[in-house]
CSV table of C-alpha atoms in Angstrom, one decimal:
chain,number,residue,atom,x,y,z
W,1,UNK,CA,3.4,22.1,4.2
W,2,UNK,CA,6.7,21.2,4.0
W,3,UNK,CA,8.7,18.5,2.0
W,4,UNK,CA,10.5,15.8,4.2
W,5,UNK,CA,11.3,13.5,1.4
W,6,UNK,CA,12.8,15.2,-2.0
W,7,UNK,CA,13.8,12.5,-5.0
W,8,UNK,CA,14.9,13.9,-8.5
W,9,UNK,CA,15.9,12.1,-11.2
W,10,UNK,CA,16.5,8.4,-9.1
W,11,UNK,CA,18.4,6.2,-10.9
W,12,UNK,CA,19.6,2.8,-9.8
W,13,UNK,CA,21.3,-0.3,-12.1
W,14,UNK,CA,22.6,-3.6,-11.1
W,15,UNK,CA,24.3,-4.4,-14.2
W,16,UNK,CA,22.5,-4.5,-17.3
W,17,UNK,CA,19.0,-4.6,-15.6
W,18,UNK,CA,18.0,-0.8,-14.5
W,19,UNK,CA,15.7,-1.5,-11.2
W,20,UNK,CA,15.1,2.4,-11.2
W,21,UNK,CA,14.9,4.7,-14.2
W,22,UNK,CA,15.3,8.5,-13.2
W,23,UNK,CA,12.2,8.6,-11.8
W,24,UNK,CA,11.4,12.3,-9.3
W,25,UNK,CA,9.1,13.0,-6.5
W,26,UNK,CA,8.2,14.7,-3.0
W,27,UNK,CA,7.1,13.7,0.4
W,28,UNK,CA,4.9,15.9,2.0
W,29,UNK,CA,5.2,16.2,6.1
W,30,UNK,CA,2.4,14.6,8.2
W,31,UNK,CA,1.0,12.7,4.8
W,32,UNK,CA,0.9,8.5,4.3
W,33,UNK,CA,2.4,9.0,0.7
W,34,UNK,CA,2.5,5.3,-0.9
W,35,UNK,CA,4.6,3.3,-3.8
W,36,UNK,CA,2.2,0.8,-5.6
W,37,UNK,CA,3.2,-1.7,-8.7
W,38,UNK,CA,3.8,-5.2,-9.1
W,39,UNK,CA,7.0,-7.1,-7.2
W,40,UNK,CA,10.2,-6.3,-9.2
W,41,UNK,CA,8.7,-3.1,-10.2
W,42,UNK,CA,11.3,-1.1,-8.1
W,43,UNK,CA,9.6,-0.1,-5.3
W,44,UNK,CA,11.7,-2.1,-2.7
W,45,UNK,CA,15.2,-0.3,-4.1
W,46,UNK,CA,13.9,2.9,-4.1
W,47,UNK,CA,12.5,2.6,-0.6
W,48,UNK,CA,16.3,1.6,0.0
W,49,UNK,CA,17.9,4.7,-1.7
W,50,UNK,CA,15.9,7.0,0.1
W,51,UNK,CA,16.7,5.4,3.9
W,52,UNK,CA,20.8,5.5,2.8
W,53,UNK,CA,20.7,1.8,2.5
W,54,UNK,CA,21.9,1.5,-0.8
W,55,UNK,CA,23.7,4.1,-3.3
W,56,UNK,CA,21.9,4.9,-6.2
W,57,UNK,CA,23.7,5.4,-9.4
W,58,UNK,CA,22.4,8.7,-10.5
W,59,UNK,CA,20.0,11.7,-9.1
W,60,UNK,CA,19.8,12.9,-5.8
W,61,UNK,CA,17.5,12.1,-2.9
W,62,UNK,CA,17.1,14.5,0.2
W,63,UNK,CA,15.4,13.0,3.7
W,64,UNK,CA,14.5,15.6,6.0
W,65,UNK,CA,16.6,18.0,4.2
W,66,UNK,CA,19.7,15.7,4.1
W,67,UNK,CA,21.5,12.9,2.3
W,68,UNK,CA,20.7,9.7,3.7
W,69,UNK,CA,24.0,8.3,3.1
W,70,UNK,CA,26.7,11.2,4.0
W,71,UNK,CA,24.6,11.9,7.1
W,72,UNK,CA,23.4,8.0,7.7
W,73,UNK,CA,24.1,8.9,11.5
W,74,UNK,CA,22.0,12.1,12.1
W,75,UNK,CA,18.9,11.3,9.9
W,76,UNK,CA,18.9,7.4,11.4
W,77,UNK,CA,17.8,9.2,14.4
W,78,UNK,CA,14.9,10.5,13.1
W,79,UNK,CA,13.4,8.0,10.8
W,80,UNK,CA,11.7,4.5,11.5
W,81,UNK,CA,12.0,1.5,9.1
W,82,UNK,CA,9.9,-1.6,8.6
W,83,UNK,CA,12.0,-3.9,5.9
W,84,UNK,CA,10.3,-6.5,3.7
W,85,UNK,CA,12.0,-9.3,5.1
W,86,UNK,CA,13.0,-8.8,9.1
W,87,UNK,CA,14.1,-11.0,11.9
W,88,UNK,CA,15.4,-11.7,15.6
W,89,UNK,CA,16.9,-14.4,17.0
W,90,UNK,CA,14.2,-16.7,18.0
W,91,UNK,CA,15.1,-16.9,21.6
W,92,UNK,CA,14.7,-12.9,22.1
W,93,UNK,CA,11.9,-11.5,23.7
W,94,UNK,CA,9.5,-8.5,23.0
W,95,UNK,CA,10.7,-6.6,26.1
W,96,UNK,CA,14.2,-7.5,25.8
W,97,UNK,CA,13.8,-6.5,22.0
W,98,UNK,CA,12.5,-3.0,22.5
W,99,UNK,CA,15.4,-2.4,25.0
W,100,UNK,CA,17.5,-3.4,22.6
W,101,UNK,CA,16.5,-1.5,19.8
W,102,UNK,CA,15.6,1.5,22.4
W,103,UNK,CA,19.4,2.0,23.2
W,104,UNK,CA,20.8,2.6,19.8
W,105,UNK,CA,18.7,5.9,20.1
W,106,UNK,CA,18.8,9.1,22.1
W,107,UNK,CA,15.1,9.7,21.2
W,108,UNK,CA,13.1,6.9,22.9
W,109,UNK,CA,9.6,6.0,23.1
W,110,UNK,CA,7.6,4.3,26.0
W,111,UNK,CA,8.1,1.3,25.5
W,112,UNK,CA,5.0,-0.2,27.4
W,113,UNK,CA,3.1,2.3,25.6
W,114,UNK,CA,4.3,1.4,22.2
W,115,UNK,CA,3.0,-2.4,23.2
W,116,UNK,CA,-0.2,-1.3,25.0
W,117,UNK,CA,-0.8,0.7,21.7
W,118,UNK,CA,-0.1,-2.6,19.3
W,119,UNK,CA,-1.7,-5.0,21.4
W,120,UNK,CA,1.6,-6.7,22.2
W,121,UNK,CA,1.4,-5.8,26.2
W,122,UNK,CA,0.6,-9.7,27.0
W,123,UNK,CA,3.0,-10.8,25.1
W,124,UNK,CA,5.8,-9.0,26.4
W,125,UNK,CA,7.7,-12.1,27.9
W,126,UNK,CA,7.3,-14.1,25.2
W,127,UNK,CA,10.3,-15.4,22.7
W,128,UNK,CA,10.0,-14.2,19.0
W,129,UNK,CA,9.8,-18.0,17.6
W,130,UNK,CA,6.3,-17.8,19.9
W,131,UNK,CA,4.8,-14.8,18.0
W,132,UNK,CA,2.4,-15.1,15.1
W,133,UNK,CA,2.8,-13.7,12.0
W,134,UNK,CA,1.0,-10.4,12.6
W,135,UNK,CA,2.2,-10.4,16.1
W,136,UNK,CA,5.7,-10.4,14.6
W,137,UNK,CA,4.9,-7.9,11.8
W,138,UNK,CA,3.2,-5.2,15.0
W,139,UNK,CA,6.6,-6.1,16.7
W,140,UNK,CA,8.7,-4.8,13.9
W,141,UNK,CA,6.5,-1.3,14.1
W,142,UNK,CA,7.2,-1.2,17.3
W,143,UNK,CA,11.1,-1.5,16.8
W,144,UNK,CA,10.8,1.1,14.1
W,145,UNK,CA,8.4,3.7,16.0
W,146,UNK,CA,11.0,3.2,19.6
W,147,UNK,CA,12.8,6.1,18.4
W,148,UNK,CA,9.8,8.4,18.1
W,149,UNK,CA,10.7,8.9,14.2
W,150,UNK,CA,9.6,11.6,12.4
W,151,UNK,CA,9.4,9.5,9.0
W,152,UNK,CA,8.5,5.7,9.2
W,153,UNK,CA,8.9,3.6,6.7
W,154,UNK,CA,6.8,0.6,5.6
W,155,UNK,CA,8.1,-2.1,3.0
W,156,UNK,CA,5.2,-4.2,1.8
W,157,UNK,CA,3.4,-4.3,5.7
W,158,UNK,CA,0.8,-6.4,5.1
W,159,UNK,CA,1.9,-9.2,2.4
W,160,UNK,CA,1.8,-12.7,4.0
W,161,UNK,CA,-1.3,-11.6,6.1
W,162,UNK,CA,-4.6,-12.7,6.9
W,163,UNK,CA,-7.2,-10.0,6.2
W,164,UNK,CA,-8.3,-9.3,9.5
W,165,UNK,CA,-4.6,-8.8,10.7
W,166,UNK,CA,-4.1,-6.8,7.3
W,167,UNK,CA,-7.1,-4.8,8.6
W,168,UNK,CA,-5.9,-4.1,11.9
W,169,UNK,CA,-2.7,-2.7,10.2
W,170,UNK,CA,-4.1,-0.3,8.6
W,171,UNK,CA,-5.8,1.0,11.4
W,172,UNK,CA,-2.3,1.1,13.2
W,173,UNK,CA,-0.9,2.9,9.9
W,174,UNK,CA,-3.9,5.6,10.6
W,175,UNK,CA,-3.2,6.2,14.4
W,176,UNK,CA,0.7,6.6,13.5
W,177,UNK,CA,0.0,9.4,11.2
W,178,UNK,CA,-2.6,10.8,13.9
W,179,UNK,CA,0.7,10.8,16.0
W,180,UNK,CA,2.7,13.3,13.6
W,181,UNK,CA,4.7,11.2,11.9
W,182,UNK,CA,5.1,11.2,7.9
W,183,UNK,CA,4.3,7.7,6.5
W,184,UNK,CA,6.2,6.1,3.3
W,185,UNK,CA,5.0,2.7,2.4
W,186,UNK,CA,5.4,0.2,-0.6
W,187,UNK,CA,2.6,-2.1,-1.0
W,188,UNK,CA,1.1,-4.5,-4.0
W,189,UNK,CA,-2.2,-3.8,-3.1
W,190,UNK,CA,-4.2,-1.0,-4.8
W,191,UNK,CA,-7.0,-1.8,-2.0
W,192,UNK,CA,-4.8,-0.9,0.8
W,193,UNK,CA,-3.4,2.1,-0.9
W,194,UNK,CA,-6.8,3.4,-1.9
W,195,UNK,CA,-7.7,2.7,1.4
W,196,UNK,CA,-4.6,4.3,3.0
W,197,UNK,CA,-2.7,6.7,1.4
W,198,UNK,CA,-3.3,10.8,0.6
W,199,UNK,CA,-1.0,10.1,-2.1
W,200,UNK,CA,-0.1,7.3,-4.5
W,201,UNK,CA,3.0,6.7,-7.0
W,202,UNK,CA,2.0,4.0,-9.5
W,203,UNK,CA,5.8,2.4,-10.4
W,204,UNK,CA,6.3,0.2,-13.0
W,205,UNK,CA,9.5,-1.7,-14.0
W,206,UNK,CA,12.2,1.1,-12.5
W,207,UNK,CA,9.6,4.2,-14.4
W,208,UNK,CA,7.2,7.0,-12.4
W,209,UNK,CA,3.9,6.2,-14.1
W,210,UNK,CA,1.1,8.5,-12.2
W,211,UNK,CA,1.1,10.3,-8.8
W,212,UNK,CA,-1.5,11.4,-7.4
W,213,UNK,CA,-4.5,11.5,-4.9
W,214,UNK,CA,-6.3,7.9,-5.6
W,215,UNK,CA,-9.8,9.6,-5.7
W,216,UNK,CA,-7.8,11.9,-8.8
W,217,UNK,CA,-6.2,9.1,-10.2
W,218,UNK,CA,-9.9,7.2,-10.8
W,219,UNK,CA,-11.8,10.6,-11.7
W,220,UNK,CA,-8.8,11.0,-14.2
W,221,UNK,CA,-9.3,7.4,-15.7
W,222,UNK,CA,-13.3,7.8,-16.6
W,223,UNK,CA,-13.8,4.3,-16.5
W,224,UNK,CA,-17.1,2.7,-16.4
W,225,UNK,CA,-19.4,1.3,-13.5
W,226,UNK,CA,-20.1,-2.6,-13.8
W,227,UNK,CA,-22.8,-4.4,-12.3
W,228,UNK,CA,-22.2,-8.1,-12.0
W,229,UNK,CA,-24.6,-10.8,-12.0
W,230,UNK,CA,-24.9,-14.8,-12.7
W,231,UNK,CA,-27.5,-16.4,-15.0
W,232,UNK,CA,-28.6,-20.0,-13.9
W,233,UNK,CA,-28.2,-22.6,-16.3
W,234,UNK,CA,-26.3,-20.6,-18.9
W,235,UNK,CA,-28.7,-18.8,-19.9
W,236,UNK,CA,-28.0,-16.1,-22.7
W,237,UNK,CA,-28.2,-12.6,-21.1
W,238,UNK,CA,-31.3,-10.5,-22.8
W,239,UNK,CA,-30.0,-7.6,-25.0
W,240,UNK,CA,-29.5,-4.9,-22.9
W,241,UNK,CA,-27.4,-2.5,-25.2
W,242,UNK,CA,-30.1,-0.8,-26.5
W,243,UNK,CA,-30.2,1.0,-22.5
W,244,UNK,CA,-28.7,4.7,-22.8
W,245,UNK,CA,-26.8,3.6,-19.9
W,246,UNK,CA,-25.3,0.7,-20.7
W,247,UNK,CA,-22.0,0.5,-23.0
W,248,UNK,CA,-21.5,-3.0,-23.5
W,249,UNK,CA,-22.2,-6.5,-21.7
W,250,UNK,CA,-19.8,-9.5,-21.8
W,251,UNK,CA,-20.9,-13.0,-20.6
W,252,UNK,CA,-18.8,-15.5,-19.8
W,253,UNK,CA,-20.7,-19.2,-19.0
W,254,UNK,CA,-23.5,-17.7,-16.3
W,255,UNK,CA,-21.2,-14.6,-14.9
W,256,UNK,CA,-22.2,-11.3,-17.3
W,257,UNK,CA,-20.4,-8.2,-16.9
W,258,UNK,CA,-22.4,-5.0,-17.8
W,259,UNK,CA,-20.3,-1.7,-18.6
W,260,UNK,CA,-21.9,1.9,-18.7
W,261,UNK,CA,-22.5,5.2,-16.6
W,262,UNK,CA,-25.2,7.0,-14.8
W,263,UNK,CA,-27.8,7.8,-11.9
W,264,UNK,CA,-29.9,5.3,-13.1
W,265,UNK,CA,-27.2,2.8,-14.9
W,266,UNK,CA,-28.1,0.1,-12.2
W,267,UNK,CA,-31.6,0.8,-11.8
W,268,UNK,CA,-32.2,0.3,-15.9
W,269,UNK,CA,-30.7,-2.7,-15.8
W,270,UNK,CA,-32.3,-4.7,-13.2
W,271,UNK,CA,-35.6,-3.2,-14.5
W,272,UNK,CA,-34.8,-4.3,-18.1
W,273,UNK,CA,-33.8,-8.1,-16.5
W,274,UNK,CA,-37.1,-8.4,-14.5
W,275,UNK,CA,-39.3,-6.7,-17.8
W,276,UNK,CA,-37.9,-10.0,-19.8
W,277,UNK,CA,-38.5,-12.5,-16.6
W,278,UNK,CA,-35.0,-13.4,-16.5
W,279,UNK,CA,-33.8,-14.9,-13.4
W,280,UNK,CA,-30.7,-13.9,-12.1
W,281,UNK,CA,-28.3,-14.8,-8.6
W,282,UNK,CA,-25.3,-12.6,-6.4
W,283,UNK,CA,-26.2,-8.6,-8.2
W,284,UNK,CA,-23.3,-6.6,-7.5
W,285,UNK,CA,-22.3,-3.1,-8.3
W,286,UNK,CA,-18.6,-2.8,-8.6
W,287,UNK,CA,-16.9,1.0,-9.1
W,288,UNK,CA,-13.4,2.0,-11.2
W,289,UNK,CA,-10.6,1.5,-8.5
W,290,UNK,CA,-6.6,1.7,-8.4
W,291,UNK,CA,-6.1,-1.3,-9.9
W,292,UNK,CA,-8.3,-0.3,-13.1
W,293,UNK,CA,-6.0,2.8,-13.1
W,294,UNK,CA,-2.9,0.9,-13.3
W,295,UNK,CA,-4.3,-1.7,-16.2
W,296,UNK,CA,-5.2,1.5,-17.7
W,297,UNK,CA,-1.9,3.2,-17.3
W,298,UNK,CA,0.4,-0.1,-17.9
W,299,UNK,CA,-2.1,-2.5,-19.8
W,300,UNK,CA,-1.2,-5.4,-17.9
W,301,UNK,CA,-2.6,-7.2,-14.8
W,302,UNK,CA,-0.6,-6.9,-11.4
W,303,UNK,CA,2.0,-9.4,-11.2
W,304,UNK,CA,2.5,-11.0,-7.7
């Protein structure tokens, strides 16, 4: 497999503030690699560097085997882009929108099957200022998938959205990749890029932190199962440390938190709860994810 996407030693600065700090990496062909951390964590100016929209200030980045900037014409051709913040005038409509975009390219796409395949065909005659939001954000895919790209790129999809739209994109994001195009996209949300991506790179104020698979990245971290659980009434939870499986419990008013490990880690508990007749409400098991990779990695919460 080869690389369509090469980045060593990135380094951007606006001023003082370094938004990028000679951080290196590769893009596989035909993978959905993805760029996770908190806003102003840098993942929005490298995205930029590596389309040719801005110049970074030291390193070198490669896109489909050439500089996005000296040969901005040639690789624009072959390479979709979603931005963070997008819009057309208001009066424009989806049809006239995809023509539009269509003719900047010598590559072009069907357009009635790009809407047919983003559920936009009934709303083909309507104005943009009509849309809703995730009709606009399918819209903008369209517009960056017109030219049949061979690397599309997604800047925070999803943010903004409802979670059944945020669903429904992902499922998009899947049948794109199904298509044979290479998907790079920045997102906030360890949920979607656990859910998403065959790759992740954890970024954290302008510095590569961890890349890797997701399922990697959690084996790596070894972190604990929890089961959840309320206690009516404030109750004290029972002592349940003296359990082989169970690592420690915190309790805060009637939510308890138990930590520990094994087959039979969830099992023990309830068995211990219902052996001392305590009641408890809303059981849940909940397993290590990306977000308990980057606390682990960053020791701080996501920042939105």
């Amino acid at each position: 497999m080869s690389s369509v996407i090469e980045v060593r030693n990135l380094r951007k600065a606006y001023g003082t503030l370094i938004a990028v700090d000679d951080i290196s990496f590769d893009v596989e062909e035909g993978e959905i690699f993805g760029m996770v951390g908190p806003n102003g964590a840098g993942k929005t100016t490298t995205i930029e560097c590596i389309e040719g929209l801005r110049q970074q200030n030291g390193g070198s980045v490669k896109l489909l085997g050439m500089d996005p900037i000296e040969k901005r014409r040639t690789v624009a051709n072959h390479i979709g882009i979603q931005l963070q913040e997008s819009a057309l005038p208001q009066r424009l409509r989806v049809a006239e929108a995809l023509d539009l975009f269509a003719s900047f390219y010598e590559r072009r796409a069907d357009a009635e099957e790009l809407l047919s395949t983003l559920g936009l065909t009934e709303k083909r005659s309507s104005s943009f200022k009509k849309l809703s939001g995730g009709q606009k954000q399918r819209l903008f895919i369209a517009l960056a998938l017109i030219n049949r790209p061979r690397v599309v790129f997604f800047d925070e999809l999803t943010t903004g959205l409802d979670p059944q739209a945020r669903r429904s994109m992902w499922d998009l994001v899947r049948q794109i990749r199904e298509q044979g195009c290479t998907v790079f996209l920045t997102t906030h949300f360890m949920e979607e890029a656990e859910r998403l991506c065959d790759r992740v790179l954890i970024i954290d104020r302008g510095k590569l932190v961890s890349l890797d698979t997701p399922e990697a990245m959690i084996r790596s971290l070894g972190a604990e199962n929890r089961l959840v659980f309320t206690l009516p009434g404030n109750q004290a939870a029972p002592s349940l440390t003296d359990l082989p499986q169970v690592r420690r419990v915190e309790q805060f008013g009637e939510r308890v938190i138990v930590y520990g490990h094994g087959e039979r880690f969830a099992s023990s508990v309830v068995f211990a709860l219902e052996d001392a007749g305590v009641d408890f409400l809303d059981l849940r098991t909940e397993q290590p994810n990306l977000e308990d990779v980057f606390l682990s990695l960053t020791g701080q919460e996501m920042r939105e």
